[in-house]
mmCIF file of C-alpha atoms in Angstrom:
data_model
loop_
_atom_site.group_PDB
_atom_site.id
_atom_site.type_symbol
_atom_site.label_atom_id
_atom_site.label_comp_id
_atom_site.label_asym_id
_atom_site.label_seq_id
_atom_site.Cartn_x
_atom_site.Cartn_y
_atom_site.Cartn_z
ATOM 1 C CA UNK A 1 -35.155 106.749 -106.189
ATOM 2 C CA UNK A 2 -38.015 106.855 -108.461
ATOM 3 C CA UNK A 3 -40.290 109.719 -108.660
ATOM 4 C CA UNK A 4 -43.510 110.168 -110.748
ATOM 5 C CA UNK A 5 -45.838 113.072 -110.498
ATOM 6 C CA UNK A 6 -48.861 113.228 -112.334
ATOM 7 C CA UNK A 7 -50.994 116.267 -113.206
ATOM 8 C CA UNK A 8 -53.926 117.149 -115.352
ATOM 9 C CA UNK A 9 -56.758 115.653 -113.605
ATOM 10 C CA UNK A 10 -60.044 117.756 -112.547
ATOM 11 C CA UNK A 11 -63.736 117.675 -113.229
ATOM 12 C CA UNK A 12 -64.731 117.393 -116.729
ATOM 13 C CA UNK A 13 -68.315 117.031 -118.489
ATOM 14 C CA UNK A 14 -68.950 114.049 -120.726
ATOM 15 C CA UNK A 15 -67.663 113.847 -123.987
ATOM 16 C CA UNK A 16 -64.998 116.443 -123.416
ATOM 17 C CA UNK A 17 -61.502 115.919 -123.417
ATOM 18 C CA UNK A 18 -58.591 116.174 -120.856
ATOM 19 C CA UNK A 19 -54.892 115.560 -121.102
ATOM 20 C CA UNK A 20 -52.616 113.876 -118.329
ATOM 21 C CA UNK A 21 -49.108 114.428 -117.563
ATOM 22 C CA UNK A 22 -46.409 112.265 -115.460
ATOM 23 C CA UNK A 23 -43.351 113.521 -115.040
ATOM 24 C CA UNK A 24 -40.171 111.213 -114.059
ATOM 25 C CA UNK A 25 -37.247 111.786 -112.214
ATOM 26 C CA UNK A 26 -34.589 109.488 -110.570
ATOM 27 C CA UNK A 27 -33.938 107.180 -113.236
ATOM 28 C CA UNK A 28 -33.118 107.030 -117.124
ATOM 29 C CA UNK A 29 -36.397 107.577 -118.356
ATOM 30 C CA UNK A 30 -36.183 106.805 -122.225
ATOM 31 C CA UNK A 31 -34.556 103.162 -120.777
ATOM 32 C CA UNK A 32 -38.301 102.395 -119.590
ATOM 33 C CA UNK A 33 -41.772 101.924 -120.709
ATOM 34 C CA UNK A 34 -44.424 103.341 -118.798
ATOM 35 C CA UNK A 35 -47.969 102.714 -117.882
ATOM 36 C CA UNK A 36 -51.044 104.005 -116.944
ATOM 37 C CA UNK A 37 -53.234 102.518 -114.377
ATOM 38 C CA UNK A 38 -56.720 103.675 -113.387
ATOM 39 C CA UNK A 39 -58.858 103.111 -109.937
ATOM 40 C CA UNK A 40 -62.357 104.118 -109.777
ATOM 41 C CA UNK A 41 -63.555 105.322 -106.303
ATOM 42 C CA UNK A 42 -63.445 102.385 -103.668
ATOM 43 C CA UNK A 43 -62.456 99.838 -106.758
ATOM 44 C CA UNK A 44 -59.733 98.066 -107.844
ATOM 45 C CA UNK A 45 -56.820 98.822 -110.319
ATOM 46 C CA UNK A 46 -57.444 98.440 -114.010
ATOM 47 C CA UNK A 47 -54.346 98.791 -116.583
ATOM 48 C CA UNK A 48 -55.298 101.665 -118.883
ATOM 49 C CA UNK A 49 -52.247 102.117 -121.311
ATOM 50 C CA UNK A 50 -48.668 101.476 -121.956
ATOM 51 C CA UNK A 51 -45.915 102.762 -124.301
ATOM 52 C CA UNK A 52 -42.580 101.251 -125.073
ATOM 53 C CA UNK A 53 -39.311 102.765 -123.961
ATOM 54 C CA UNK A 54 -37.412 105.304 -126.212
ATOM 55 C CA UNK A 55 -36.513 102.537 -128.519
ATOM 56 C CA UNK A 56 -40.098 101.364 -128.986
ATOM 57 C CA UNK A 57 -41.972 104.564 -128.563
ATOM 58 C CA UNK A 58 -44.069 103.773 -131.573
ATOM 59 C CA UNK A 59 -45.301 100.877 -129.375
ATOM 60 C CA UNK A 60 -48.503 101.580 -127.598
ATOM 61 C CA UNK A 61 -51.430 99.248 -126.062
ATOM 62 C CA UNK A 62 -54.638 100.113 -124.503
ATOM 63 C CA UNK A 63 -57.233 98.430 -122.663
ATOM 64 C CA UNK A 64 -60.320 97.566 -124.952
ATOM 65 C CA UNK A 65 -62.391 99.987 -122.556
ATOM 66 C CA UNK A 66 -60.436 103.008 -123.676
ATOM 67 C CA UNK A 67 -59.145 102.111 -127.198
ATOM 68 C CA UNK A 68 -59.894 104.365 -129.713
ATOM 69 C CA UNK A 69 -60.578 107.157 -127.145
ATOM 70 C CA UNK A 70 -57.217 107.359 -125.177
ATOM 71 C CA UNK A 71 -54.080 108.533 -126.525
ATOM 72 C CA UNK A 72 -50.425 107.626 -124.829
ATOM 73 C CA UNK A 73 -47.066 109.472 -125.792
ATOM 74 C CA UNK A 74 -43.962 110.432 -124.726
ATOM 75 C CA UNK A 75 -41.101 113.131 -124.340
ATOM 76 C CA UNK A 76 -37.942 112.109 -123.679
ATOM 77 C CA UNK A 77 -36.694 115.834 -123.489
ATOM 78 C CA UNK A 78 -38.931 116.234 -120.759
ATOM 79 C CA UNK A 79 -38.986 113.106 -119.324
ATOM 80 C CA UNK A 80 -42.602 112.957 -119.748
ATOM 81 C CA UNK A 81 -45.487 110.602 -120.307
ATOM 82 C CA UNK A 82 -48.933 111.817 -121.637
ATOM 83 C CA UNK A 83 -52.469 110.323 -121.640
ATOM 84 C CA UNK A 84 -54.903 112.155 -123.951
ATOM 85 C CA UNK A 85 -58.178 111.129 -123.136
ATOM 86 C CA UNK A 86 -61.162 112.411 -125.639
ATOM 87 C CA UNK A 87 -65.002 111.323 -125.454
ATOM 88 C CA UNK A 88 -64.676 110.862 -121.774
ATOM 89 C CA UNK A 89 -67.669 109.046 -119.909
ATOM 90 C CA UNK A 90 -68.944 109.067 -116.370
ATOM 91 C CA UNK A 91 -67.429 105.471 -116.274
ATOM 92 C CA UNK A 92 -63.508 106.984 -116.741
ATOM 93 C CA UNK A 93 -63.949 108.747 -113.438
ATOM 94 C CA UNK A 94 -60.828 107.255 -111.358
ATOM 95 C CA UNK A 95 -57.506 108.022 -109.660
ATOM 96 C CA UNK A 96 -55.155 107.793 -112.832
ATOM 97 C CA UNK A 97 -51.780 106.682 -111.953
ATOM 98 C CA UNK A 98 -48.573 106.488 -113.860
ATOM 99 C CA UNK A 99 -45.929 103.842 -113.504
ATOM 100 C CA UNK A 100 -42.718 102.760 -114.649
ATOM 101 C CA UNK A 101 -42.857 99.595 -116.583
ATOM 102 C CA UNK A 102 -44.676 98.026 -119.346
ATOM 103 C CA UNK A 103 -47.601 95.952 -120.425
ATOM 104 C CA UNK A 104 -44.943 92.754 -120.257
ATOM 105 C CA UNK A 105 -43.331 93.476 -116.472
ATOM 106 C CA UNK A 106 -44.217 94.470 -113.490
ATOM 107 C CA UNK A 107 -44.939 97.940 -112.103
ATOM 108 C CA UNK A 108 -41.983 99.060 -110.120
ATOM 109 C CA UNK A 109 -42.655 103.009 -109.036
ATOM 110 C CA UNK A 110 -45.966 104.696 -109.160
ATOM 111 C CA UNK A 111 -46.936 108.093 -108.892
ATOM 112 C CA UNK A 112 -49.408 109.462 -106.310
ATOM 113 C CA UNK A 113 -52.372 109.760 -108.793
ATOM 114 C CA UNK A 114 -54.311 112.481 -110.332
ATOM 115 C CA UNK A 115 -58.311 112.221 -109.824
ATOM 116 C CA UNK A 116 -60.338 112.588 -112.857
ATOM 117 C CA UNK A 117 -64.026 113.162 -112.340
ATOM 118 C CA UNK A 118 -66.204 113.084 -115.437
ATOM 119 C CA UNK A 119 -69.905 114.485 -114.514
ATOM 120 C CA UNK A 120 -72.339 116.963 -116.067
ATOM 121 C CA UNK B 1 -58.245 88.902 -121.282
ATOM 122 C CA UNK B 2 -57.035 86.705 -118.668
ATOM 123 C CA UNK B 3 -58.889 86.910 -115.619
ATOM 124 C CA UNK B 4 -57.111 86.932 -111.983
ATOM 125 C CA UNK B 5 -59.607 85.860 -109.307
ATOM 126 C CA UNK B 6 -58.367 86.381 -105.700
ATOM 127 C CA UNK B 7 -59.622 84.781 -102.473
ATOM 128 C CA UNK B 8 -60.569 85.639 -100.252
ATOM 129 C CA UNK B 9 -61.940 89.152 -100.721
ATOM 130 C CA UNK B 10 -61.206 90.043 -97.087
ATOM 131 C CA UNK B 11 -59.556 88.636 -94.251
ATOM 132 C CA UNK B 12 -58.624 89.522 -90.295
ATOM 133 C CA UNK B 13 -55.612 88.037 -89.021
ATOM 134 C CA UNK B 14 -54.261 88.410 -85.644
ATOM 135 C CA UNK B 15 -50.876 90.213 -85.186
ATOM 136 C CA UNK B 16 -48.177 87.643 -85.278
ATOM 137 C CA UNK B 17 -50.404 85.323 -87.270
ATOM 138 C CA UNK B 18 -49.989 83.908 -90.787
ATOM 139 C CA UNK B 19 -51.911 85.663 -93.752
ATOM 140 C CA UNK B 20 -52.572 83.658 -96.914
ATOM 141 C CA UNK B 21 -54.194 85.139 -99.883
ATOM 142 C CA UNK B 22 -54.813 83.037 -103.320
ATOM 143 C CA UNK B 23 -54.980 84.307 -106.887
ATOM 144 C CA UNK B 24 -55.836 82.155 -109.655
ATOM 145 C CA UNK B 25 -55.504 82.941 -113.345
ATOM 146 C CA UNK B 26 -58.054 81.693 -115.997
ATOM 147 C CA UNK B 27 -55.287 80.646 -117.864
ATOM 148 C CA UNK B 28 -51.358 79.811 -117.528
ATOM 149 C CA UNK B 29 -49.205 82.909 -116.874
ATOM 150 C CA UNK B 30 -45.743 80.606 -117.215
ATOM 151 C CA UNK B 31 -43.486 81.835 -119.813
ATOM 152 C CA UNK B 32 -42.117 78.769 -121.381
ATOM 153 C CA UNK B 33 -39.118 80.400 -122.823
ATOM 154 C CA UNK B 34 -37.472 81.716 -119.676
ATOM 155 C CA UNK B 35 -39.583 79.364 -117.382
ATOM 156 C CA UNK B 36 -40.721 82.400 -115.220
ATOM 157 C CA UNK B 37 -44.586 83.415 -114.106
ATOM 158 C CA UNK B 38 -45.222 86.819 -115.022
ATOM 159 C CA UNK B 39 -47.027 87.579 -111.985
ATOM 160 C CA UNK B 40 -46.851 90.135 -109.307
ATOM 161 C CA UNK B 41 -47.996 91.187 -106.030
ATOM 162 C CA UNK B 42 -48.652 94.803 -104.929
ATOM 163 C CA UNK B 43 -49.696 96.031 -101.565
ATOM 164 C CA UNK B 44 -51.908 99.194 -101.438
ATOM 165 C CA UNK B 45 -52.657 101.199 -98.447
ATOM 166 C CA UNK B 46 -55.430 103.772 -97.785
ATOM 167 C CA UNK B 47 -54.616 106.776 -99.636
ATOM 168 C CA UNK B 48 -51.513 105.686 -101.387
ATOM 169 C CA UNK B 49 -50.413 104.304 -104.790
ATOM 170 C CA UNK B 50 -49.866 100.467 -104.986
ATOM 171 C CA UNK B 51 -46.180 99.136 -104.266
ATOM 172 C CA UNK B 52 -44.555 96.269 -105.821
ATOM 173 C CA UNK B 53 -44.213 93.545 -103.332
ATOM 174 C CA UNK B 54 -42.985 90.402 -105.446
ATOM 175 C CA UNK B 55 -42.539 89.863 -109.186
ATOM 176 C CA UNK B 56 -41.978 86.553 -111.251
ATOM 177 C CA UNK B 57 -44.292 85.103 -108.547
ATOM 178 C CA UNK B 58 -41.992 84.715 -105.904
ATOM 179 C CA UNK B 59 -38.992 87.347 -106.027
ATOM 180 C CA UNK B 60 -39.281 89.586 -103.130
ATOM 181 C CA UNK B 61 -38.902 93.302 -104.385
ATOM 182 C CA UNK B 62 -35.620 95.201 -102.946
ATOM 183 C CA UNK B 63 -36.789 96.714 -99.474
ATOM 184 C CA UNK B 64 -39.644 94.466 -98.869
ATOM 185 C CA UNK B 65 -39.644 92.450 -95.582
ATOM 186 C CA UNK B 66 -38.663 88.959 -95.577
ATOM 187 C CA UNK B 67 -42.118 88.074 -93.866
ATOM 188 C CA UNK B 68 -43.431 88.781 -97.536
ATOM 189 C CA UNK B 69 -43.398 85.623 -99.986
ATOM 190 C CA UNK B 70 -44.889 84.305 -103.279
ATOM 191 C CA UNK B 71 -45.184 81.224 -104.252
ATOM 192 C CA UNK B 72 -47.251 79.315 -106.808
ATOM 193 C CA UNK B 73 -46.863 78.458 -110.771
ATOM 194 C CA UNK B 74 -49.156 78.042 -113.946
ATOM 195 C CA UNK B 75 -52.480 79.513 -112.676
ATOM 196 C CA UNK B 76 -52.349 78.973 -108.977
ATOM 197 C CA UNK B 77 -50.385 81.717 -106.696
ATOM 198 C CA UNK B 78 -50.170 82.607 -103.263
ATOM 199 C CA UNK B 79 -48.904 85.611 -101.279
ATOM 200 C CA UNK B 80 -48.090 84.710 -97.566
ATOM 201 C CA UNK B 81 -47.183 87.310 -94.803
ATOM 202 C CA UNK B 82 -45.961 85.024 -92.236
ATOM 203 C CA UNK B 83 -46.329 87.059 -89.163
ATOM 204 C CA UNK B 84 -48.804 90.108 -89.792
ATOM 205 C CA UNK B 85 -47.910 93.473 -88.472
ATOM 206 C CA UNK B 86 -49.958 96.256 -88.108
ATOM 207 C CA UNK B 87 -48.306 98.158 -90.861
ATOM 208 C CA UNK B 88 -49.443 95.284 -93.258
ATOM 209 C CA UNK B 89 -52.925 96.624 -93.309
ATOM 210 C CA UNK B 90 -53.549 96.913 -96.848
ATOM 211 C CA UNK B 91 -55.143 95.942 -99.878
ATOM 212 C CA UNK B 92 -53.534 93.491 -102.065
ATOM 213 C CA UNK B 93 -53.413 92.621 -105.653
ATOM 214 C CA UNK B 94 -52.326 90.278 -107.975
ATOM 215 C CA UNK B 95 -51.355 90.912 -111.461
ATOM 216 C CA UNK B 96 -50.422 88.971 -114.522
ATOM 217 C CA UNK B 97 -48.193 90.703 -117.213
ATOM 218 C CA UNK B 98 -48.273 87.562 -119.369
ATOM 219 C CA UNK B 99 -50.802 89.189 -121.765
ATOM 220 C CA UNK B 100 -52.287 92.676 -121.601
ATOM 221 C CA UNK B 101 -52.232 93.299 -117.726
ATOM 222 C CA UNK B 102 -54.935 92.319 -115.305
ATOM 223 C CA UNK B 103 -55.218 92.677 -112.001
ATOM 224 C CA UNK B 104 -57.319 90.528 -109.119
ATOM 225 C CA UNK B 105 -60.070 92.300 -107.640
ATOM 226 C CA UNK B 106 -57.992 93.071 -104.304
ATOM 227 C CA UNK B 107 -57.790 91.239 -100.972
ATOM 228 C CA UNK B 108 -58.332 93.516 -97.979
ATOM 229 C CA UNK B 109 -56.355 92.537 -95.276
ATOM 230 C CA UNK B 110 -57.043 93.646 -91.387
ATOM 231 C CA UNK B 111 -56.438 93.100 -87.839
ATOM 232 C CA UNK B 112 -58.336 90.588 -85.729
#
């Protein structure tokens, strides 16, 4: 069974940084691309970033709203993916979900999400 | 970006009745090299993450009840719940993965 557990969320001031983690189990992590999707309070889903599988780990893509501020990476030994978020803005406030799948596939398997609140 | 527009924003259906949700993309999501529509449907219940229901526009994910079905091609797609059950109360999203992913705004399904 696919299991994804996000961590690292919290309250942070505008302009500061935060690093989210997503630890995977129940599947061969290296074989799959991974994605972050966020959901602002009471709003819909917004794709944030995707990273290729182990073979394509250098391949990352970002939504225009976060490009240049967020950076996605993965660690095959830890079976984890990370989202480094710099220069946070109030509009980045959301629950951040990680999901198995890439930017060119459906997302099969989601974590429970971690809440990021950007506020002074 | 491909814009995904769902209709209606919400609907109330009696138990056992049919629920139909529409999704329109601003450009075709039909991938001609394999003739597949790169469109998925997700269900999100309150306080839970989304759950994949349908991929390639019409293929039901393993374990999803057969009362859920997807149809359409090109730019116009439909998710149908043939006989609404109480546990189907949720928000439903379409998503295209033809280019950088985008989601529809969501359709809230309630019991009438």
